[in-house]
PDB file of C-alpha atoms and ligand atoms in Angstrom:
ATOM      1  CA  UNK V   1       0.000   0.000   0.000  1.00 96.00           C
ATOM      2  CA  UNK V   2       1.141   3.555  -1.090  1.00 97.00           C
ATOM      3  CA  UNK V   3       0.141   5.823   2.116  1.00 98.00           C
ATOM      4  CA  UNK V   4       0.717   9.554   1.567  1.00 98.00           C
ATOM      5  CA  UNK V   5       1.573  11.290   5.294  1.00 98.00           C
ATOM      6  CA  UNK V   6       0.968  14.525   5.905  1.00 98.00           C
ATOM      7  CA  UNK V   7       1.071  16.580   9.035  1.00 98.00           C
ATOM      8  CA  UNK V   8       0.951  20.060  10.325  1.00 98.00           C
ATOM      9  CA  UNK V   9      -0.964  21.736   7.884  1.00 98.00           C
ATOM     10  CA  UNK V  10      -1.497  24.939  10.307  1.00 98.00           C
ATOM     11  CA  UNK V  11      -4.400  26.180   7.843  1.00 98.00           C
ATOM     12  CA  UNK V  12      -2.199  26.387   5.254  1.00 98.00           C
ATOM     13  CA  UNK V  13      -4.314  26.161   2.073  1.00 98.00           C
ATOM     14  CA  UNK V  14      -1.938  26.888  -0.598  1.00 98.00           C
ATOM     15  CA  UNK V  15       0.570  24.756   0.876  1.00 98.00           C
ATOM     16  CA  UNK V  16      -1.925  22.210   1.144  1.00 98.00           C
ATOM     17  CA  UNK V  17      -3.442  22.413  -1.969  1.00 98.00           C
ATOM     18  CA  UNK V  18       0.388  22.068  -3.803  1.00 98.00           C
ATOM     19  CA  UNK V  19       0.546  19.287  -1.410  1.00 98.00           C
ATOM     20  CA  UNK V  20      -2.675  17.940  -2.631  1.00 98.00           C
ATOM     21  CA  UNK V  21      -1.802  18.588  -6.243  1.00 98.00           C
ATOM     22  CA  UNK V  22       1.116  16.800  -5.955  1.00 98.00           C
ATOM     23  CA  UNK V  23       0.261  13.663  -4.605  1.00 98.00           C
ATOM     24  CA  UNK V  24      -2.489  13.137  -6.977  1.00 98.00           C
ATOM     25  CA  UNK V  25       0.703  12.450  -9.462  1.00 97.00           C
ATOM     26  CA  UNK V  26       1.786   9.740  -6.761  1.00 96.00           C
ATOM     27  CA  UNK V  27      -0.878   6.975  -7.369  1.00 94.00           C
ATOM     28  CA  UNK V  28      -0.798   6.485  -3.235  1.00 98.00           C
ATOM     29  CA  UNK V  29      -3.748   4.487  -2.444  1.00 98.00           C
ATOM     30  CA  UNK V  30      -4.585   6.539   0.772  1.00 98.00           C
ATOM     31  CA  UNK V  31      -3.836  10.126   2.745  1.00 98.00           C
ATOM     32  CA  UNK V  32      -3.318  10.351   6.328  1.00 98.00           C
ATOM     33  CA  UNK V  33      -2.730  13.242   8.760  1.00 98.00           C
ATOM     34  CA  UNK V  34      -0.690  13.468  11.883  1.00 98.00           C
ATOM     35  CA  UNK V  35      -2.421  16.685  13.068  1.00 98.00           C
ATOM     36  CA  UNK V  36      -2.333  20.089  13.456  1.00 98.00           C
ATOM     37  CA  UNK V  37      -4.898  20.839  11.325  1.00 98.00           C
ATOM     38  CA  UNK V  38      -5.521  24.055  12.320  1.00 98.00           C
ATOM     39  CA  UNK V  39      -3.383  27.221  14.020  1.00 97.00           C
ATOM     40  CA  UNK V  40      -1.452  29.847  13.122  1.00 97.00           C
ATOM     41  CA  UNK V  41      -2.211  29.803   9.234  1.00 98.00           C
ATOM     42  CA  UNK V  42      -5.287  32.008   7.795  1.00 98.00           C
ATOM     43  CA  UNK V  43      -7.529  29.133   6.248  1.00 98.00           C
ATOM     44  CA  UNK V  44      -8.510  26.827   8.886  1.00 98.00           C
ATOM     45  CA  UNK V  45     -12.389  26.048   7.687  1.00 98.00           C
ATOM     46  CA  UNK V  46     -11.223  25.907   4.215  1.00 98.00           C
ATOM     47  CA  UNK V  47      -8.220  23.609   4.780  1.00 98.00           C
ATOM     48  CA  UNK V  48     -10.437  21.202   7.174  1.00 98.00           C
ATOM     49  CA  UNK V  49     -13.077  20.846   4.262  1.00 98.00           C
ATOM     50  CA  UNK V  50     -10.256  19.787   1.688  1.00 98.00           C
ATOM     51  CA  UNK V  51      -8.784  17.252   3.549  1.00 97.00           C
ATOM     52  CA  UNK V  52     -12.063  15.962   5.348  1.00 95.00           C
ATOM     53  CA  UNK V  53     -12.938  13.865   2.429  1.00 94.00           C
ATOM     54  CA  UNK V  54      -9.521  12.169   1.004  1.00 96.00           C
ATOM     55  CA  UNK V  55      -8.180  11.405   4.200  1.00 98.00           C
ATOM     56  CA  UNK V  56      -8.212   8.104   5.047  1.00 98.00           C
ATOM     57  CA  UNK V  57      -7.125   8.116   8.709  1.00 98.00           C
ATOM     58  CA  UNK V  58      -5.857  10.926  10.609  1.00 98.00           C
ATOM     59  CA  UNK V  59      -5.033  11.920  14.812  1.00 98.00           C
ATOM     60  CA  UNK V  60      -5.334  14.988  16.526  1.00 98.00           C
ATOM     61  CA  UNK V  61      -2.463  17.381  16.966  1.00 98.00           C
ATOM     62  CA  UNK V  62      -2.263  19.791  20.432  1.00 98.00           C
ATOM     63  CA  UNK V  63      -2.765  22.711  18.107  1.00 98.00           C
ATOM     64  CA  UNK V  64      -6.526  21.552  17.076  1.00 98.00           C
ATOM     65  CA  UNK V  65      -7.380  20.480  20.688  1.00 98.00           C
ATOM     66  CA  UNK V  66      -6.143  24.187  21.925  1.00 98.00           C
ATOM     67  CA  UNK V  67      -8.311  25.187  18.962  1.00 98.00           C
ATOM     68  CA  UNK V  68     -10.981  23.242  20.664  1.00 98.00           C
ATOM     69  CA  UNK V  69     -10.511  24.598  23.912  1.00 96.00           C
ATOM     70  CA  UNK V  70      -9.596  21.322  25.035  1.00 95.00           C
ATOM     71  CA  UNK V  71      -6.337  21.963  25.962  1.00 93.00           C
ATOM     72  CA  UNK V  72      -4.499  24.750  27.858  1.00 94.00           C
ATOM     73  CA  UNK V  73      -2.429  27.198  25.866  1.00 95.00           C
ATOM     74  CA  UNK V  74      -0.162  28.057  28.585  1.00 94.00           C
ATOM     75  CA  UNK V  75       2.974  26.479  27.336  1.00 93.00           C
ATOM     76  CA  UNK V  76       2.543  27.815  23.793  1.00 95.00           C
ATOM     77  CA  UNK V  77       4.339  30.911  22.839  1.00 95.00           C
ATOM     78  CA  UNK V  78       3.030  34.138  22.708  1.00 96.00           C
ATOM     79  CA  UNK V  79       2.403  34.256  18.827  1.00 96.00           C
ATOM     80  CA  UNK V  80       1.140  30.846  18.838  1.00 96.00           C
ATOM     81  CA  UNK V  81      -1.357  31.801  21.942  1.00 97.00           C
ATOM     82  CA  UNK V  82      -3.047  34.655  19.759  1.00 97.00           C
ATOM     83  CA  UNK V  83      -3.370  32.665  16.641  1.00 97.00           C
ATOM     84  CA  UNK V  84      -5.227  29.937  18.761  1.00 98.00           C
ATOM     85  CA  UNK V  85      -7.183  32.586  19.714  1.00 98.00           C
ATOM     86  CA  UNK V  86      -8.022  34.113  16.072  1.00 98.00           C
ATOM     87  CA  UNK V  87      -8.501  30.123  15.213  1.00 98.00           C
ATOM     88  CA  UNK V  88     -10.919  29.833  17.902  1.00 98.00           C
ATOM     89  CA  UNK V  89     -13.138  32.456  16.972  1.00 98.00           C
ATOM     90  CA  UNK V  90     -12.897  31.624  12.985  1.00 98.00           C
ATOM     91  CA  UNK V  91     -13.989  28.297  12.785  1.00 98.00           C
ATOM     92  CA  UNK V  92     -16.858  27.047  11.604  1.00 98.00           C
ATOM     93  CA  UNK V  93     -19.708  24.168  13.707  1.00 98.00           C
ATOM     94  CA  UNK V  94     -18.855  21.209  10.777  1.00 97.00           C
ATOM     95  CA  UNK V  95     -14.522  21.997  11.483  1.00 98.00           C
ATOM     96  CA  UNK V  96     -15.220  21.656  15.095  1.00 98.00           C
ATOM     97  CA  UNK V  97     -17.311  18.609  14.450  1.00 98.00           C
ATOM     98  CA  UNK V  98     -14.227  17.129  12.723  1.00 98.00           C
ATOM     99  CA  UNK V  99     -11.515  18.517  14.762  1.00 98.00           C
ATOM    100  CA  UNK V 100     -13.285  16.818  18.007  1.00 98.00           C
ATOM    101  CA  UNK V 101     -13.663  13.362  16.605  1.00 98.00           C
ATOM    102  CA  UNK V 102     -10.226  13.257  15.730  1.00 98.00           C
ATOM    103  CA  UNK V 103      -8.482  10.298  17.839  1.00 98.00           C
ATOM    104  CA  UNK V 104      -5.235  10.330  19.681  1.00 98.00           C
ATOM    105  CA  UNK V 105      -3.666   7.776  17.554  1.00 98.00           C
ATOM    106  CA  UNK V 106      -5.093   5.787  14.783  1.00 98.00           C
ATOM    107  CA  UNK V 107      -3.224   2.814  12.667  1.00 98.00           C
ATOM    108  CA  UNK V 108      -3.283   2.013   8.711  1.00 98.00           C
ATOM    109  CA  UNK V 109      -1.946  -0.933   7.250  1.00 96.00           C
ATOM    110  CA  UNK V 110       0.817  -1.658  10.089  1.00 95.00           C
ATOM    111  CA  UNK V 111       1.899   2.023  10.758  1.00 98.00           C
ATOM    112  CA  UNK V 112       1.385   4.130  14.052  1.00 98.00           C
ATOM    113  CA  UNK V 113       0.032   7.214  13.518  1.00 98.00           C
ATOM    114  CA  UNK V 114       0.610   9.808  16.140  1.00 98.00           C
ATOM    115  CA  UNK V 115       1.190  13.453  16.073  1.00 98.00           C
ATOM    116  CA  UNK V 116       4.268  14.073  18.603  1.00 98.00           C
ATOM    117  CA  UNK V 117       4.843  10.637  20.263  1.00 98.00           C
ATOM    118  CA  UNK V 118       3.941   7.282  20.843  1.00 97.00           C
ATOM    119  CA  UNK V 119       3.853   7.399  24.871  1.00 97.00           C
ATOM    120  CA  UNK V 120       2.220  11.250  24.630  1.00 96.00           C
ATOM    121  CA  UNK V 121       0.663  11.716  21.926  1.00 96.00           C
ATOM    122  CA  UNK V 122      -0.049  15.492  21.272  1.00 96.00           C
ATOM    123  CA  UNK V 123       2.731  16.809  23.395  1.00 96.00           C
ATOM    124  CA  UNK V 124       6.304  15.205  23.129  1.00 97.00           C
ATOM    125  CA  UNK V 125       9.028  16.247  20.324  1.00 97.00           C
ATOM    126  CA  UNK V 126      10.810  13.515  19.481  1.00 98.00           C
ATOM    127  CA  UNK V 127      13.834  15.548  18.973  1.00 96.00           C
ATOM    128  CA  UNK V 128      16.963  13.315  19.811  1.00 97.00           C
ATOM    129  CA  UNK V 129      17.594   9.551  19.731  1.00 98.00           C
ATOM    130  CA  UNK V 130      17.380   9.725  23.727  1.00 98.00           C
ATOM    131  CA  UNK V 131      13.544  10.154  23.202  1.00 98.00           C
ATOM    132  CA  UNK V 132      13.068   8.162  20.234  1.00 98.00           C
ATOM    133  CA  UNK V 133      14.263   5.645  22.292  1.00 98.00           C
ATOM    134  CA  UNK V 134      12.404   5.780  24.973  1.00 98.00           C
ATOM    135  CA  UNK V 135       9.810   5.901  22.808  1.00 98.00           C
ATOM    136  CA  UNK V 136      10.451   2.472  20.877  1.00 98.00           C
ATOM    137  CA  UNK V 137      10.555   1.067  24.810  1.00 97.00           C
ATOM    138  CA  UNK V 138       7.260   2.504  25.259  1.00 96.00           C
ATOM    139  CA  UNK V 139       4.893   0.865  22.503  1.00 95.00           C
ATOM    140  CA  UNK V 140       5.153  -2.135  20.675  1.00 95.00           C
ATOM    141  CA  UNK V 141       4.422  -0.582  17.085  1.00 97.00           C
ATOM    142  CA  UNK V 142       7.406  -1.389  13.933  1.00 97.00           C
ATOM    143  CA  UNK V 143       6.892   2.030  12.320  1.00 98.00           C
ATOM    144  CA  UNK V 144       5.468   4.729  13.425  1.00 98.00           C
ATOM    145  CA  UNK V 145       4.688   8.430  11.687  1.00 98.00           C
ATOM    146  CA  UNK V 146       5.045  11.431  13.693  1.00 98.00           C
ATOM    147  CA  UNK V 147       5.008  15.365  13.326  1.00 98.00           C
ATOM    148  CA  UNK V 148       4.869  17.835  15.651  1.00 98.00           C
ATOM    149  CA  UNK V 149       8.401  19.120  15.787  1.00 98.00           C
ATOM    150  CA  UNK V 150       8.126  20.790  11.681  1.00 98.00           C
ATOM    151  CA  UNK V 151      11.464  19.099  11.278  1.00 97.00           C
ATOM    152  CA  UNK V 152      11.522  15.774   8.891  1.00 98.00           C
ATOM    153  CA  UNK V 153      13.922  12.973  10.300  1.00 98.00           C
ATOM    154  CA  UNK V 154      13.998   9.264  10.439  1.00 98.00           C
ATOM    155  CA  UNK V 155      15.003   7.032  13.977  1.00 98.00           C
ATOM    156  CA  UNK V 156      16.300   3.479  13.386  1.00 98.00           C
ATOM    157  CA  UNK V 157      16.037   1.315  16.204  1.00 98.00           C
ATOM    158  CA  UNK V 158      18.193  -2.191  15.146  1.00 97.00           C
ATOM    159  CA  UNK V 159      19.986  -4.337  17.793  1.00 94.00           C
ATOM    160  CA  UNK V 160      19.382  -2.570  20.664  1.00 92.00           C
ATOM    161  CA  UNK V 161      21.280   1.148  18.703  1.00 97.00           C
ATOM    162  CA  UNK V 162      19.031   4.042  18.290  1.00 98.00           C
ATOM    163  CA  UNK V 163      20.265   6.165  15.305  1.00 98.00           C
ATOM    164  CA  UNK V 164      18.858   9.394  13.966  1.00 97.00           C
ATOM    165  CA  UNK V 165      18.941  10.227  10.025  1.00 96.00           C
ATOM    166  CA  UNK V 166      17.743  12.347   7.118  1.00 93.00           C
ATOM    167  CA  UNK V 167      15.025  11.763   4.612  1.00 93.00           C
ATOM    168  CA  UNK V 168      15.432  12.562   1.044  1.00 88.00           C
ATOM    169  CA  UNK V 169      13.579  12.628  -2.287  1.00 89.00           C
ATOM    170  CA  UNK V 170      14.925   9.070  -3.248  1.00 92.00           C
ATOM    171  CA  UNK V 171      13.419   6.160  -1.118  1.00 94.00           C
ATOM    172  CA  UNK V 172      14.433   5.243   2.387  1.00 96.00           C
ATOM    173  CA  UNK V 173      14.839   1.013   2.527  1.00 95.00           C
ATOM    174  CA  UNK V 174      12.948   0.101   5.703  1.00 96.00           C
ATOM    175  CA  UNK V 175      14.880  -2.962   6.706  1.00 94.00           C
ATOM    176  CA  UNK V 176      12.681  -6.080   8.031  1.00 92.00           C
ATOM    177  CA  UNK V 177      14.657  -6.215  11.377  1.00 93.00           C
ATOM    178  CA  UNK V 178      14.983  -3.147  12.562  1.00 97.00           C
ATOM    179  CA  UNK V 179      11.443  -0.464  13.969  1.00 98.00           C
ATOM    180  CA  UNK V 180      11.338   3.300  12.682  1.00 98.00           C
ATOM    181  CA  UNK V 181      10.129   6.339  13.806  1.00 98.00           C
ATOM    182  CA  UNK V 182       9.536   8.762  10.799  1.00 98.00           C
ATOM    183  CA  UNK V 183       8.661  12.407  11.295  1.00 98.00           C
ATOM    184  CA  UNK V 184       6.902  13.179   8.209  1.00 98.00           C
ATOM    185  CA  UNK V 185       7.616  17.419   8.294  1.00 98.00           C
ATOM    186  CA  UNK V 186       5.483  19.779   8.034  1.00 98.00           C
ATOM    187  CA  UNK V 187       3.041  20.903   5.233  1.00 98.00           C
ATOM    188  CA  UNK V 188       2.172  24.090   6.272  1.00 98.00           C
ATOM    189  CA  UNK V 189       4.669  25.490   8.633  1.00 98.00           C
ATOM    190  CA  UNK V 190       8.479  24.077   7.643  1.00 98.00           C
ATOM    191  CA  UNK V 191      11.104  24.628  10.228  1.00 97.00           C
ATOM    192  CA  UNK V 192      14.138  22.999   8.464  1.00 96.00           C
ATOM    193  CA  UNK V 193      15.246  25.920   6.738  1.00 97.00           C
ATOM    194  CA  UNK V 194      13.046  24.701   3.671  1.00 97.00           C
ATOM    195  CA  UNK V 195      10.492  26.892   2.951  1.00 98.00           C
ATOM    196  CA  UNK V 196       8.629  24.194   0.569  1.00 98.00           C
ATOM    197  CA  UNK V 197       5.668  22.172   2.157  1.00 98.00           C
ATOM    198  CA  UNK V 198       6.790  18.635   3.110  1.00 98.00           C
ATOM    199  CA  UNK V 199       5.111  15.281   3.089  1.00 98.00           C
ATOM    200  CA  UNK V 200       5.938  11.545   2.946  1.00 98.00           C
ATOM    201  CA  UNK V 201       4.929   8.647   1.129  1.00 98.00           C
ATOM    202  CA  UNK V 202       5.480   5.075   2.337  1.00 98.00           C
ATOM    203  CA  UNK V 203       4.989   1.978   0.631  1.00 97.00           C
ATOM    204  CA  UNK V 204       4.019  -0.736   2.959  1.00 96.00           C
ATOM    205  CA  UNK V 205       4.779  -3.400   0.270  1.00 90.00           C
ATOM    206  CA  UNK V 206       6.702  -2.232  -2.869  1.00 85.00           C
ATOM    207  CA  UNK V 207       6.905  -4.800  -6.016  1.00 85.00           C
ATOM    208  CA  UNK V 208      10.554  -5.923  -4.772  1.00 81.00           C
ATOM    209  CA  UNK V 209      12.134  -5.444  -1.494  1.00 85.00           C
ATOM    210  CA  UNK V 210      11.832  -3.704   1.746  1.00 90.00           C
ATOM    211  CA  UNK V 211       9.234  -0.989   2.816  1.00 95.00           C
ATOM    212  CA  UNK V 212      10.429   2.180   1.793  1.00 97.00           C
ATOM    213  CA  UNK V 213       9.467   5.926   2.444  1.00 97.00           C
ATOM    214  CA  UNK V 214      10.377   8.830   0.348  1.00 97.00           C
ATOM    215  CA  UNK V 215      10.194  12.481   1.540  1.00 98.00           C
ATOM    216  CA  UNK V 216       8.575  15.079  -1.102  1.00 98.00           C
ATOM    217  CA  UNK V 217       8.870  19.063  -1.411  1.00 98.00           C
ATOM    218  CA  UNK V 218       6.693  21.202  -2.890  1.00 98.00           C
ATOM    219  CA  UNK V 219       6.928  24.675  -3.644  1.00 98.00           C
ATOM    220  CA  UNK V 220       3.996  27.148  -2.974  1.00 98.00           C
ATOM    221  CA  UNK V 221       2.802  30.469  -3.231  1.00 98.00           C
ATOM    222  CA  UNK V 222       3.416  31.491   0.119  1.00 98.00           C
ATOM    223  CA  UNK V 223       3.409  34.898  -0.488  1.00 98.00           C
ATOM    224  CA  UNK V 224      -0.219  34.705  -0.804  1.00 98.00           C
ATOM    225  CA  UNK V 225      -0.706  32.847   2.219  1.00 98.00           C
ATOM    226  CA  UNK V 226       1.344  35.692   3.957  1.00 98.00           C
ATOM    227  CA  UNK V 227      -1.015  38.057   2.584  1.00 98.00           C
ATOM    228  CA  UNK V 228      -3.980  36.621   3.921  1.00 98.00           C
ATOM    229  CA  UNK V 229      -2.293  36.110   7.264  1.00 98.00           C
ATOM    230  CA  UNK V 230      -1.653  40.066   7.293  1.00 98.00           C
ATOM    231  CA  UNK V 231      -5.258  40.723   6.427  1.00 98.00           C
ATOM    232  CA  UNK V 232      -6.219  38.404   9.285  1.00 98.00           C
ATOM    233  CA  UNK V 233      -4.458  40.785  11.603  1.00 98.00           C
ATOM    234  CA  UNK V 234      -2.465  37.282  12.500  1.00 98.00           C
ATOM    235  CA  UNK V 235       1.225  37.751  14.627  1.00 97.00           C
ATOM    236  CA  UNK V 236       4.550  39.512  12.351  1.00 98.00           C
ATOM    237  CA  UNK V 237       6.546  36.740  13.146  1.00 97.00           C
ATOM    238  CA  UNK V 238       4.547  33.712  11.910  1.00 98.00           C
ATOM    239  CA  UNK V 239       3.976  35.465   8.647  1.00 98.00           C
ATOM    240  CA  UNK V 240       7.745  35.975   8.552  1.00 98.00           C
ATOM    241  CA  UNK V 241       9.149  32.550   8.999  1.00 98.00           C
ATOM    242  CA  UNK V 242       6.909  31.019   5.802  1.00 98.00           C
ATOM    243  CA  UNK V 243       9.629  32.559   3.850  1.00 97.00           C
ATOM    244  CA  UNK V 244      12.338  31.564   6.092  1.00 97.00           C
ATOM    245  CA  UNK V 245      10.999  27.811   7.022  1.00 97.00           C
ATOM    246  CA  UNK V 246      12.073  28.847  10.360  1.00 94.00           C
TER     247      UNK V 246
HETATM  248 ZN1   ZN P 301       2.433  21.820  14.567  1.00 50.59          ZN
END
């Protein structure tokens, strides 16, 4: 199975809609999402209706339950506290219908899905291999997806070694023996330093060989989703760092 990942949209719709456009291309059998539908971004009705119907599974991310009210927005930053605030007030009954269904972690064909960790979750950036490995100690799943930190990276956990490396736009072998966790990026908020939307597509069962997953960028007009942002009276800085992907 072909399973498109993406995660942190942050009401992003041109970044989702390249997203969208591009995976079309793909021939991927089915779209997930790791979360963070919603916050910061200027489109979150609009971005929750596009994805609502492709999406085959999907988990919810701490931004949508702050969103929700669910959560506490305490530890957030400043910026991030008044765009949960703008979000709040801008969406719409059916994205608050969706947004509160979402689960805490779903599964599709053999893969964890999670937003930021398998032992927590919304919450927990799995940042180092210190975590990650915790993490493989705390659940029994072989590979899971993750977002949450913006940043796309693959853990390797084989003979007892955690080992932390990059994903790139040829495929990643998945070896039998050894249990992944795969942070997917972001798709509408990159914080690598690449200001293209990211995604992932892993193939549960290729032709020949081992698993794989491949990491994709797209380019989009984020100029116009910086645009919107100012007209939405959102925070400086988050319009800023589209261009950066900081
Ligand atoms: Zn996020």
């Amino acid at each position: 199975m072909r399973i498109a990942a993406l995660s942190d949209v942050h009401a992003n719709l041109e970044a989702l809609a390249a997203v969208l456009e591009h995976v079309a291309t793909a021939a991927v059998d089915a779209i997930v999402c790791l979360g963070d539908f919603v916050g910061y971004g200027p489109d979150p009705n609009a971005c929750v209706e596009r994805l609502q119907a492709p999406l085959r599974a999907s988990v919810s991310g701490n931004h949508d339950l702050a969103a929700l009210g669910a959560r506490s927005i305490e530890d957030f930053n400043l910026f991030a506290q008044e765009a949960i605030v703008w979000t709040q007030r801008a969406l719409h009954d059916d994205a608050r219908a969706f947004l509160t269904a979402l689960p805490p972690h779903a599964e599709l064909d053999g893969l964890f899905l999670v937003h930021g960790s398998p032992r927590k979750p919304p919450d927990e950036y799995i940042m180092d291999t210190r975590i990650a490995r915790a993490n493989f100690a705390a659940a029994p799943f072989r590979i899971a997806l993750v977002g949450h930190t913006h940043r796309p990276a693959v853990f390797e956990e084989s003979n007892n070694r955690v080992r932390r490396g990059v994903l790139a736009d040829i495929p990643l072998s998945l070896s039998a023996g050894s249990r992944y966790i795969i942070n997917v990026g972001s798709v509408g908020q990159p914080r690598d330093g690449d200001p293209r939307a990211a995604y992932l597509i892993v193939d549960t069962a290729p032709a020949a060989g081992a698993a794989t997953a491949t990491l994709f960028r797209v380019a989009y007009p984020f100029k116009e989703t910086q645009r919107k942002m100012e007209a939405a009276g959102l925070p400086v800085p988050l319009i800023e760092r589209l261009a950066l992907g900081r």
